[in-house]
Structures are given as structure tokens and as C-alpha cells.
Amino acid sequence: VTDSKESLWAVAVSSDGARIAAGGADKKVRVYANDGAKLEAVLDAGTPVTALAFLPGGTKLLVAGGDRAAKVW
């Protein structure tokens, strides 16, 4: 699912199953179509990503990281 060469620490699947998000040591969150073939977005978290969760509806993503902050994208 990820094209990063760094460790992958967090993965989330949207409630409708349409998207997969992955993040980790490289401080990036990559959002893919569920088939894994299409990279939809790359988000710069600015810190290693330790947790991911899609909010209900699947259009927003909660991202937590090494800075002990949570961000909604």
C-alpha cells in the first residue's frame, strides 16, 4: 500500500471501504483508492505518524504523531 522506504506505523480504512490511509516514520500520510492502484493524496504531517483514523463519512482523516498532537484533514 505504501511507496515509502521508511517504516509503516499506522493504517486506516474508511468506513465505506473506498480509501486506505498509511503513514509512518517518513512523516507522510498517503491516501489510496481501496484497490491500492491510485494514490489520491500525500499529506505532510511534519512528524512521524503513529495513528490514523477516518472520521464517520470517510471524507476526513484524523492523524496523530510524535508531536503528541492530533490533526484533522
Short mmCIF file of N, CA and C in Angstrom, two decimals:
data_model
loop_
_atom_site.label_atom_id
_atom_site.label_comp_id
_atom_site.label_asym_id
_atom_site.label_seq_id
_atom_site.Cartn_x
_atom_site.Cartn_y
_atom_site.Cartn_z
N VAL A 1 0.82 -1.20 0.00
CA VAL A 1 0.00 0.00 0.00
C VAL A 1 0.85 1.25 0.00
N THR A 2 2.05 1.21 0.52
CA THR A 2 2.85 2.43 0.60
C THR A 2 4.09 2.34 -0.27
N ASP A 3 4.49 3.48 -0.79
CA ASP A 3 5.70 3.52 -1.60
C ASP A 3 6.87 4.11 -0.82
N SER A 4 6.70 4.29 0.47
CA SER A 4 7.76 4.82 1.32
C SER A 4 8.78 3.72 1.63
N LYS A 5 10.03 4.12 1.79
CA LYS A 5 11.07 3.17 2.18
C LYS A 5 11.25 3.15 3.69
N GLU A 6 10.53 4.03 4.40
CA GLU A 6 10.59 4.10 5.86
C GLU A 6 9.56 3.14 6.47
N SER A 7 9.65 2.93 7.78
CA SER A 7 8.72 2.05 8.47
C SER A 7 7.29 2.57 8.42
N LEU A 8 6.36 1.67 8.23
CA LEU A 8 4.93 1.98 8.23
C LEU A 8 4.41 1.70 9.63
N TRP A 9 3.79 2.71 10.29
CA TRP A 9 3.35 2.56 11.67
C TRP A 9 1.84 2.62 11.84
N ALA A 10 1.11 3.14 10.86
CA ALA A 10 -0.33 3.29 11.03
C ALA A 10 -1.05 3.09 9.70
N VAL A 11 -2.20 2.43 9.77
CA VAL A 11 -3.04 2.22 8.59
C VAL A 11 -4.50 2.39 9.02
N ALA A 12 -5.30 3.00 8.15
CA ALA A 12 -6.74 3.14 8.41
C ALA A 12 -7.51 2.90 7.12
N VAL A 13 -8.71 2.36 7.27
CA VAL A 13 -9.61 2.13 6.13
C VAL A 13 -10.88 2.93 6.40
N SER A 14 -11.35 3.67 5.40
CA SER A 14 -12.58 4.45 5.56
C SER A 14 -13.76 3.51 5.80
N SER A 15 -14.80 4.02 6.46
CA SER A 15 -15.95 3.18 6.82
C SER A 15 -16.67 2.60 5.61
N ASP A 16 -16.60 3.29 4.47
CA ASP A 16 -17.23 2.77 3.26
C ASP A 16 -16.29 1.87 2.46
N GLY A 17 -15.06 1.73 2.95
CA GLY A 17 -14.08 0.87 2.30
C GLY A 17 -13.46 1.44 1.04
N ALA A 18 -13.74 2.70 0.74
CA ALA A 18 -13.27 3.30 -0.51
C ALA A 18 -11.82 3.76 -0.46
N ARG A 19 -11.30 4.07 0.74
CA ARG A 19 -9.94 4.61 0.84
C ARG A 19 -9.14 3.91 1.94
N ILE A 20 -7.84 3.88 1.71
CA ILE A 20 -6.89 3.37 2.70
C ILE A 20 -5.85 4.47 2.92
N ALA A 21 -5.55 4.75 4.18
CA ALA A 21 -4.51 5.72 4.51
C ALA A 21 -3.38 4.98 5.22
N ALA A 22 -2.14 5.38 4.94
CA ALA A 22 -0.97 4.76 5.56
C ALA A 22 0.04 5.84 5.91
N GLY A 23 0.68 5.70 7.06
CA GLY A 23 1.68 6.67 7.47
C GLY A 23 2.70 6.04 8.40
N GLY A 24 3.80 6.76 8.62
CA GLY A 24 4.83 6.21 9.48
C GLY A 24 6.00 7.14 9.67
N ALA A 25 7.19 6.55 9.67
CA ALA A 25 8.41 7.26 10.02
C ALA A 25 8.78 8.39 9.06
N ASP A 26 8.31 8.34 7.82
CA ASP A 26 8.71 9.37 6.85
C ASP A 26 7.89 10.66 6.97
N LYS A 27 6.98 10.73 7.95
CA LYS A 27 6.19 11.94 8.25
C LYS A 27 5.15 12.26 7.18
N LYS A 28 4.85 11.30 6.34
CA LYS A 28 3.86 11.49 5.28
C LYS A 28 2.68 10.56 5.50
N VAL A 29 1.50 11.02 5.10
CA VAL A 29 0.30 10.18 5.06
C VAL A 29 -0.07 10.04 3.59
N ARG A 30 -0.19 8.81 3.15
CA ARG A 30 -0.59 8.55 1.77
C ARG A 30 -1.99 7.96 1.77
N VAL A 31 -2.85 8.54 0.94
CA VAL A 31 -4.23 8.07 0.84
C VAL A 31 -4.41 7.44 -0.53
N TYR A 32 -4.86 6.19 -0.53
CA TYR A 32 -5.02 5.41 -1.75
C TYR A 32 -6.49 5.04 -1.97
N ALA A 33 -6.86 4.84 -3.23
CA ALA A 33 -8.12 4.17 -3.53
C ALA A 33 -7.99 2.75 -2.98
N ASN A 34 -9.08 2.15 -2.58
CA ASN A 34 -9.04 0.84 -1.92
C ASN A 34 -8.34 -0.24 -2.72
N ASP A 35 -8.32 -0.14 -4.02
CA ASP A 35 -7.63 -1.16 -4.82
C ASP A 35 -6.11 -1.01 -4.74
N GLY A 36 -5.63 0.08 -4.11
CA GLY A 36 -4.21 0.30 -3.96
C GLY A 36 -3.51 0.80 -5.20
N ALA A 37 -4.23 0.90 -6.30
CA ALA A 37 -3.62 1.28 -7.57
C ALA A 37 -3.49 2.79 -7.72
N LYS A 38 -4.40 3.56 -7.11
CA LYS A 38 -4.39 5.01 -7.31
C LYS A 38 -4.03 5.73 -6.03
N LEU A 39 -2.93 6.48 -6.05
CA LEU A 39 -2.55 7.34 -4.94
C LEU A 39 -3.37 8.61 -5.06
N GLU A 40 -4.25 8.87 -4.09
CA GLU A 40 -5.14 10.02 -4.16
C GLU A 40 -4.54 11.28 -3.53
N ALA A 41 -3.71 11.12 -2.50
CA ALA A 41 -3.13 12.29 -1.83
C ALA A 41 -1.90 11.90 -1.03
N VAL A 42 -0.99 12.85 -0.88
CA VAL A 42 0.15 12.71 0.02
C VAL A 42 0.11 13.94 0.92
N LEU A 43 -0.01 13.71 2.22
CA LEU A 43 -0.11 14.78 3.20
C LEU A 43 1.16 14.82 4.04
N ASP A 44 1.69 16.00 4.31
CA ASP A 44 2.89 16.15 5.12
C ASP A 44 2.48 16.39 6.56
N ALA A 45 2.64 15.39 7.41
CA ALA A 45 2.25 15.50 8.81
C ALA A 45 3.26 16.31 9.62
N GLY A 46 4.49 16.43 9.15
CA GLY A 46 5.51 17.20 9.87
C GLY A 46 6.11 16.47 11.05
N THR A 47 5.64 15.29 11.34
CA THR A 47 6.13 14.46 12.44
C THR A 47 5.86 13.01 12.08
N PRO A 48 6.60 12.05 12.62
CA PRO A 48 6.28 10.66 12.34
C PRO A 48 4.83 10.35 12.71
N VAL A 49 4.15 9.62 11.85
CA VAL A 49 2.73 9.31 12.04
C VAL A 49 2.58 8.03 12.85
N THR A 50 1.88 8.11 13.99
CA THR A 50 1.72 6.95 14.86
C THR A 50 0.31 6.41 14.90
N ALA A 51 -0.68 7.18 14.45
CA ALA A 51 -2.07 6.71 14.46
C ALA A 51 -2.87 7.43 13.38
N LEU A 52 -3.80 6.69 12.77
CA LEU A 52 -4.69 7.24 11.74
C LEU A 52 -6.09 6.71 11.97
N ALA A 53 -7.10 7.52 11.69
CA ALA A 53 -8.49 7.06 11.73
C ALA A 53 -9.33 7.95 10.83
N PHE A 54 -10.13 7.34 10.00
CA PHE A 54 -11.09 8.10 9.21
C PHE A 54 -12.27 8.46 10.10
N LEU A 55 -12.74 9.69 10.00
CA LEU A 55 -13.94 10.09 10.73
C LEU A 55 -15.16 9.53 10.00
N PRO A 56 -16.30 9.42 10.69
CA PRO A 56 -17.51 8.93 10.02
C PRO A 56 -17.78 9.72 8.74
N GLY A 57 -18.15 9.03 7.71
CA GLY A 57 -18.37 9.64 6.40
C GLY A 57 -17.21 9.43 5.47
N GLY A 58 -16.01 9.20 6.03
CA GLY A 58 -14.85 8.85 5.23
C GLY A 58 -14.19 9.98 4.47
N THR A 59 -14.60 11.24 4.72
CA THR A 59 -14.00 12.35 3.98
C THR A 59 -12.93 13.09 4.77
N LYS A 60 -12.85 12.84 6.08
CA LYS A 60 -11.83 13.49 6.91
C LYS A 60 -11.02 12.41 7.62
N LEU A 61 -9.75 12.76 7.86
CA LEU A 61 -8.80 11.81 8.43
C LEU A 61 -8.17 12.41 9.68
N LEU A 62 -8.18 11.68 10.77
CA LEU A 62 -7.51 12.07 12.00
C LEU A 62 -6.10 11.50 11.96
N VAL A 63 -5.11 12.37 12.17
CA VAL A 63 -3.70 11.98 12.11
C VAL A 63 -3.04 12.36 13.43
N ALA A 64 -2.38 11.41 14.09
CA ALA A 64 -1.64 11.68 15.32
C ALA A 64 -0.19 11.26 15.10
N GLY A 65 0.71 11.98 15.80
CA GLY A 65 2.11 11.68 15.59
C GLY A 65 2.99 11.90 16.78
N GLY A 66 4.28 11.91 16.50
CA GLY A 66 5.30 12.03 17.52
C GLY A 66 5.28 13.34 18.29
N ASP A 67 4.57 14.34 17.78
CA ASP A 67 4.49 15.62 18.48
C ASP A 67 3.36 15.63 19.51
N ARG A 68 2.68 14.50 19.67
CA ARG A 68 1.58 14.33 20.63
C ARG A 68 0.37 15.20 20.31
N ALA A 69 0.24 15.59 19.07
CA ALA A 69 -0.91 16.38 18.62
C ALA A 69 -1.73 15.55 17.65
N ALA A 70 -3.01 15.87 17.56
CA ALA A 70 -3.88 15.21 16.57
C ALA A 70 -4.37 16.29 15.62
N LYS A 71 -4.38 15.97 14.34
CA LYS A 71 -4.83 16.90 13.31
C LYS A 71 -5.93 16.23 12.51
N VAL A 72 -6.90 17.01 12.07
CA VAL A 72 -7.96 16.50 11.20
C VAL A 72 -7.75 17.10 9.83
N TRP A 73 -7.65 16.24 8.81
CA TRP A 73 -7.51 16.67 7.43
C TRP A 73 -8.69 16.17 6.63
#
